[in-house]
Amino acid sequence: MEKEKTREEILQERKNKKLEKKTKTTKPEVKPEAKPEANAPLGDQKPSREDVLAQREAKKLAKQTTKQKTEPAEKTEPVQKSNTDTDLASRMEHLTISESTKAKATTKAERRAIQEAQRAAKEQKLKDKPAPVAKNVPVQKESLKISPATKKSPRADTVSSGQKHRVKLFSHLYLDHFTHPPKVSGDFEIHEAIRTLGALYSKMEITGANARCFALLTIMKVVIKKFKTPPEKEFSRCLENYVGSIMEYLEQCRPMAVSMTIAMKYLKWQITQLPKDIVHVPDLDSEEEDDPDIELKMILFGIIDTYIKDQLDKADLAITWAVQEKIADGDVILTFGGSSLVKQILKEAHNRSKKFRVIVADAGPLHEGRDMMRKLTDLGIDCTCVLITAVTFIMQDVTKVLLGANSLLANGYVMSRAGTAQIALVAKSHNVPVLVCCETHKFSERVQTDAFVYNEIGSPDDLVPPEKTGLQNWRANPYLTPLHLYYDITPPELVTAVVTEVAILPCTSVPVILRIKPTEIGY
């Protein structure tokens, strides 16, 4: 009887059979790797488990390397994983990651080459242009070698050549009348007298609200006299449009004062109210050219003369007499600038043999106080002229302050020449009364609490002294911007009272006068 085989013997036979089958199916080139079997002990010629596993790993690595060399894009065939195949999987994962990083590196290199080619093309285009280009200049010093024609300053990049020296806060106030002549708009040609008047305004040869208003109304009589109605047109409508064109023209020469604007509005309103049933009777005996609108023009002449008499002459006379009650012997009166109304008041007080002294505060760049002092001394009035910077020192001797005004706003603020607010502030600190002399035709419906929203900007060259200083060539410095403002705003808290032809009123009474005024003069 054959002995029953034990469990260990059966397992050993199975292993031997498997090993024989595998040795038959292996390739001849892998056979030399089985040499370690010869070195096995004589009693046991079968290879161990570790040797078999090592042979398997070597075969799999050889197959994978050959496939990756021939077909790198193809994926490896799925292999049954075992517990001993973890090292092989990690090696394969590392291999695929290295291959992907190589592909990305080549893509960046290609992009870099494309960018270099584009840069070279741009440089070639710049070289082909006719503009001069600095040569042989190091890269780090290129910004210092470029000519001014090709390199602009940071300020010049954001501001055009015509707006280089402008303060941004007041950019809405700048006019181009210093470099460009005013533009003519409308269907009518601007009269030569209006052109001359605009030139006088822009050159500051006619200053002061009353003087500018009187000159405008006087010239309008000449313009209306020479005006000819186009054929088949109505006189009133054509003249109204013509007056609007004149206002636009003068606004470009210099911003119109409140007194001028109100006067022109009143004139336009009167033009619309002209009668249309007047029949013209030609004068056959006259040698002059017959004007079919002469009757309507004579009506307008009378309206203009009445306005000048009532709103300018009589108003100034009424204010002059009202202030005389406030001037006493021994007064020291401080005034600022060159107000024509204040000069008339002081002249009347001197004619009434009142004993007083005048201190005229002056400020640049117009120095209107010098002309004021010269006129008062010619009348025989005791005068002293100081700069506005010395007002604090002489205010202790002053008993009253008389100031003029360009306009009086609806909220009670006073708009006058720049420096008036400083004079009123110093007077308030010394408890000195401040009287503002202003006609009612200067009252404005505009509301304003600062000098930024609306103001007038003068020529910057007026701020440059005639002597040789560093400011003579200020336009060459892009960081230097002179600012010349004509007016400032004085709050009503600093003003004691406003003297008008109606009465001596507080500043808060302006809305009341504005409600009464339209019914009085018709606008």
JSON list of N, CA and C in Angstrom, two decimals, residues 486-517:
[
{"chain": "A", "resi": 486, "resn": "TYR", "atom": "N", "xyz": [-10.64, 137.01, -9.07]},
{"chain": "A", "resi": 486, "resn": "TYR", "atom": "CA", "xyz": [-11.09, 138.39, -8.93]},
{"chain": "A", "resi": 486, "resn": "TYR", "atom": "C", "xyz": [-11.93, 138.62, -7.68]},
{"chain": "A", "resi": 487, "resn": "TYR", "atom": "N", "xyz": [-12.77, 137.65, -7.30]},
{"chain": "A", "resi": 487, "resn": "TYR", "atom": "CA", "xyz": [-13.77, 137.89, -6.27]},
{"chain": "A", "resi": 487, "resn": "TYR", "atom": "C", "xyz": [-13.63, 136.90, -5.13]},
{"chain": "A", "resi": 488, "resn": "ASP", "atom": "N", "xyz": [-14.19, 137.29, -3.98]},
{"chain": "A", "resi": 488, "resn": "ASP", "atom": "CA", "xyz": [-14.38, 136.37, -2.87]},
{"chain": "A", "resi": 488, "resn": "ASP", "atom": "C", "xyz": [-15.78, 136.59, -2.29]},
{"chain": "A", "resi": 489, "resn": "ILE", "atom": "N", "xyz": [-16.16, 135.74, -1.36]},
{"chain": "A", "resi": 489, "resn": "ILE", "atom": "CA", "xyz": [-17.50, 135.75, -0.78]},
{"chain": "A", "resi": 489, "resn": "ILE", "atom": "C", "xyz": [-17.40, 136.12, 0.70]},
{"chain": "A", "resi": 490, "resn": "THR", "atom": "N", "xyz": [-18.16, 137.13, 1.10]},
{"chain": "A", "resi": 490, "resn": "THR", "atom": "CA", "xyz": [-18.20, 137.56, 2.50]},
{"chain": "A", "resi": 490, "resn": "THR", "atom": "C", "xyz": [-19.51, 137.11, 3.12]},
{"chain": "A", "resi": 491, "resn": "PRO", "atom": "N", "xyz": [-19.49, 136.34, 4.19]},
{"chain": "A", "resi": 491, "resn": "PRO", "atom": "CA", "xyz": [-20.75, 135.88, 4.81]},
{"chain": "A", "resi": 491, "resn": "PRO", "atom": "C", "xyz": [-21.49, 137.03, 5.47]},
{"chain": "A", "resi": 492, "resn": "PRO", "atom": "N", "xyz": [-22.80, 136.93, 5.61]},
{"chain": "A", "resi": 492, "resn": "PRO", "atom": "CA", "xyz": [-23.59, 138.03, 6.19]},
{"chain": "A", "resi": 492, "resn": "PRO", "atom": "C", "xyz": [-23.27, 138.28, 7.66]},
{"chain": "A", "resi": 493, "resn": "GLU", "atom": "N", "xyz": [-22.68, 137.32, 8.36]},
{"chain": "A", "resi": 493, "resn": "GLU", "atom": "CA", "xyz": [-22.35, 137.54, 9.77]},
{"chain": "A", "resi": 493, "resn": "GLU", "atom": "C", "xyz": [-21.29, 138.60, 9.96]},
{"chain": "A", "resi": 494, "resn": "LEU", "atom": "N", "xyz": [-20.49, 138.86, 8.93]},
{"chain": "A", "resi": 494, "resn": "LEU", "atom": "CA", "xyz": [-19.42, 139.85, 9.02]},
{"chain": "A", "resi": 494, "resn": "LEU", "atom": "C", "xyz": [-19.86, 141.23, 8.55]},
{"chain": "A", "resi": 495, "resn": "VAL", "atom": "N", "xyz": [-21.07, 141.36, 8.06]},
{"chain": "A", "resi": 495, "resn": "VAL", "atom": "CA", "xyz": [-21.55, 142.64, 7.52]},
{"chain": "A", "resi": 495, "resn": "VAL", "atom": "C", "xyz": [-22.59, 143.22, 8.48]},
{"chain": "A", "resi": 496, "resn": "THR", "atom": "N", "xyz": [-22.38, 144.47, 8.85]},
{"chain": "A", "resi": 496, "resn": "THR", "atom": "CA", "xyz": [-23.32, 145.13, 9.76]},
{"chain": "A", "resi": 496, "resn": "THR", "atom": "C", "xyz": [-24.61, 145.48, 9.05]},
{"chain": "A", "resi": 497, "resn": "ALA", "atom": "N", "xyz": [-24.52, 146.10, 7.87]},
{"chain": "A", "resi": 497, "resn": "ALA", "atom": "CA", "xyz": [-25.72, 146.49, 7.11]},
{"chain": "A", "resi": 497, "resn": "ALA", "atom": "C", "xyz": [-25.34, 146.73, 5.67]},
{"chain": "A", "resi": 498, "resn": "VAL", "atom": "N", "xyz": [-26.35, 146.70, 4.80]},
{"chain": "A", "resi": 498, "resn": "VAL", "atom": "CA", "xyz": [-26.19, 146.99, 3.38]},
{"chain": "A", "resi": 498, "resn": "VAL", "atom": "C", "xyz": [-26.95, 148.27, 3.07]},
{"chain": "A", "resi": 499, "resn": "VAL", "atom": "N", "xyz": [-26.25, 149.25, 2.51]},
{"chain": "A", "resi": 499, "resn": "VAL", "atom": "CA", "xyz": [-26.86, 150.53, 2.18]},
{"chain": "A", "resi": 499, "resn": "VAL", "atom": "C", "xyz": [-27.32, 150.48, 0.73]},
{"chain": "A", "resi": 500, "resn": "THR", "atom": "N", "xyz": [-28.61, 150.60, 0.49]},
{"chain": "A", "resi": 500, "resn": "THR", "atom": "CA", "xyz": [-29.19, 150.60, -0.84]},
{"chain": "A", "resi": 500, "resn": "THR", "atom": "C", "xyz": [-29.96, 151.89, -1.06]},
{"chain": "A", "resi": 501, "resn": "GLU", "atom": "N", "xyz": [-30.46, 152.10, -2.28]},
{"chain": "A", "resi": 501, "resn": "GLU", "atom": "CA", "xyz": [-31.27, 153.27, -2.56]},
{"chain": "A", "resi": 501, "resn": "GLU", "atom": "C", "xyz": [-32.66, 153.17, -1.94]},
{"chain": "A", "resi": 502, "resn": "VAL", "atom": "N", "xyz": [-33.04, 151.93, -1.55]},
{"chain": "A", "resi": 502, "resn": "VAL", "atom": "CA", "xyz": [-34.33, 151.74, -0.89]},
{"chain": "A", "resi": 502, "resn": "VAL", "atom": "C", "xyz": [-34.23, 152.12, 0.58]},
{"chain": "A", "resi": 503, "resn": "ALA", "atom": "N", "xyz": [-33.25, 151.55, 1.28]},
{"chain": "A", "resi": 503, "resn": "ALA", "atom": "CA", "xyz": [-33.05, 151.81, 2.70]},
{"chain": "A", "resi": 503, "resn": "ALA", "atom": "C", "xyz": [-31.76, 151.12, 3.12]},
{"chain": "A", "resi": 504, "resn": "ILE", "atom": "N", "xyz": [-31.40, 151.31, 4.38]},
{"chain": "A", "resi": 504, "resn": "ILE", "atom": "CA", "xyz": [-30.28, 150.58, 4.97]},
{"chain": "A", "resi": 504, "resn": "ILE", "atom": "C", "xyz": [-30.85, 149.29, 5.54]},
{"chain": "A", "resi": 505, "resn": "LEU", "atom": "N", "xyz": [-30.47, 148.18, 4.95]},
{"chain": "A", "resi": 505, "resn": "LEU", "atom": "CA", "xyz": [-31.10, 146.89, 5.23]},
{"chain": "A", "resi": 505, "resn": "LEU", "atom": "C", "xyz": [-30.07, 145.89, 5.70]},
{"chain": "A", "resi": 506, "resn": "PRO", "atom": "N", "xyz": [-30.52, 144.85, 6.40]},
{"chain": "A", "resi": 506, "resn": "PRO", "atom": "CA", "xyz": [-29.62, 143.72, 6.67]},
{"chain": "A", "resi": 506, "resn": "PRO", "atom": "C", "xyz": [-29.45, 142.86, 5.42]},
{"chain": "A", "resi": 507, "resn": "CYS", "atom": "N", "xyz": [-28.44, 142.04, 5.43]},
{"chain": "A", "resi": 507, "resn": "CYS", "atom": "CA", "xyz": [-28.18, 141.20, 4.25]},
{"chain": "A", "resi": 507, "resn": "CYS", "atom": "C", "xyz": [-29.30, 140.21, 3.99]},
{"chain": "A", "resi": 508, "resn": "THR", "atom": "N", "xyz": [-30.03, 139.84, 4.99]},
{"chain": "A", "resi": 508, "resn": "THR", "atom": "CA", "xyz": [-31.09, 138.86, 4.82]},
{"chain": "A", "resi": 508, "resn": "THR", "atom": "C", "xyz": [-32.32, 139.42, 4.11]},
{"chain": "A", "resi": 509, "resn": "SER", "atom": "N", "xyz": [-32.34, 140.72, 3.82]},
{"chain": "A", "resi": 509, "resn": "SER", "atom": "CA", "xyz": [-33.49, 141.33, 3.15]},
{"chain": "A", "resi": 509, "resn": "SER", "atom": "C", "xyz": [-33.41, 141.25, 1.63]},
{"chain": "A", "resi": 510, "resn": "VAL", "atom": "N", "xyz": [-32.42, 140.58, 1.11]},
{"chain": "A", "resi": 510, "resn": "VAL", "atom": "CA", "xyz": [-32.26, 140.49, -0.35]},
{"chain": "A", "resi": 510, "resn": "VAL", "atom": "C", "xyz": [-33.47, 139.81, -1.00]},
{"chain": "A", "resi": 511, "resn": "PRO", "atom": "N", "xyz": [-33.98, 138.69, -0.50]},
{"chain": "A", "resi": 511, "resn": "PRO", "atom": "CA", "xyz": [-35.15, 138.08, -1.16]},
{"chain": "A", "resi": 511, "resn": "PRO", "atom": "C", "xyz": [-36.36, 139.01, -1.22]},
{"chain": "A", "resi": 512, "resn": "VAL", "atom": "N", "xyz": [-36.53, 139.88, -0.20]},
{"chain": "A", "resi": 512, "resn": "VAL", "atom": "CA", "xyz": [-37.65, 140.82, -0.22]},
{"chain": "A", "resi": 512, "resn": "VAL", "atom": "C", "xyz": [-37.50, 141.82, -1.35]},
{"chain": "A", "resi": 513, "resn": "ILE", "atom": "N", "xyz": [-36.29, 142.33, -1.55]},
{"chain": "A", "resi": 513, "resn": "ILE", "atom": "CA", "xyz": [-36.05, 143.28, -2.63]},
{"chain": "A", "resi": 513, "resn": "ILE", "atom": "C", "xyz": [-36.24, 142.60, -3.98]},
{"chain": "A", "resi": 514, "resn": "LEU", "atom": "N", "xyz": [-35.84, 141.35, -4.08]},
{"chain": "A", "resi": 514, "resn": "LEU", "atom": "CA", "xyz": [-35.99, 140.65, -5.35]},
{"chain": "A", "resi": 514, "resn": "LEU", "atom": "C", "xyz": [-37.46, 140.41, -5.69]},
{"chain": "A", "resi": 515, "resn": "ARG", "atom": "N", "xyz": [-38.31, 140.28, -4.69]},
{"chain": "A", "resi": 515, "resn": "ARG", "atom": "CA", "xyz": [-39.75, 140.13, -4.96]},
{"chain": "A", "resi": 515, "resn": "ARG", "atom": "C", "xyz": [-40.38, 141.45, -5.38]},
{"chain": "A", "resi": 516, "resn": "ILE", "atom": "N", "xyz": [-39.88, 142.55, -4.86]},
{"chain": "A", "resi": 516, "resn": "ILE", "atom": "CA", "xyz": [-40.45, 143.86, -5.21]},
{"chain": "A", "resi": 516, "resn": "ILE", "atom": "C", "xyz": [-39.94, 144.34, -6.56]},
{"chain": "A", "resi": 517, "resn": "LYS", "atom": "N", "xyz": [-38.70, 144.03, -6.89]},
{"chain": "A", "resi": 517, "resn": "LYS", "atom": "CA", "xyz": [-38.04, 144.60, -8.08]},
{"chain": "A", "resi": 517, "resn": "LYS", "atom": "C", "xyz": [-38.73, 144.26, -9.39]}
]
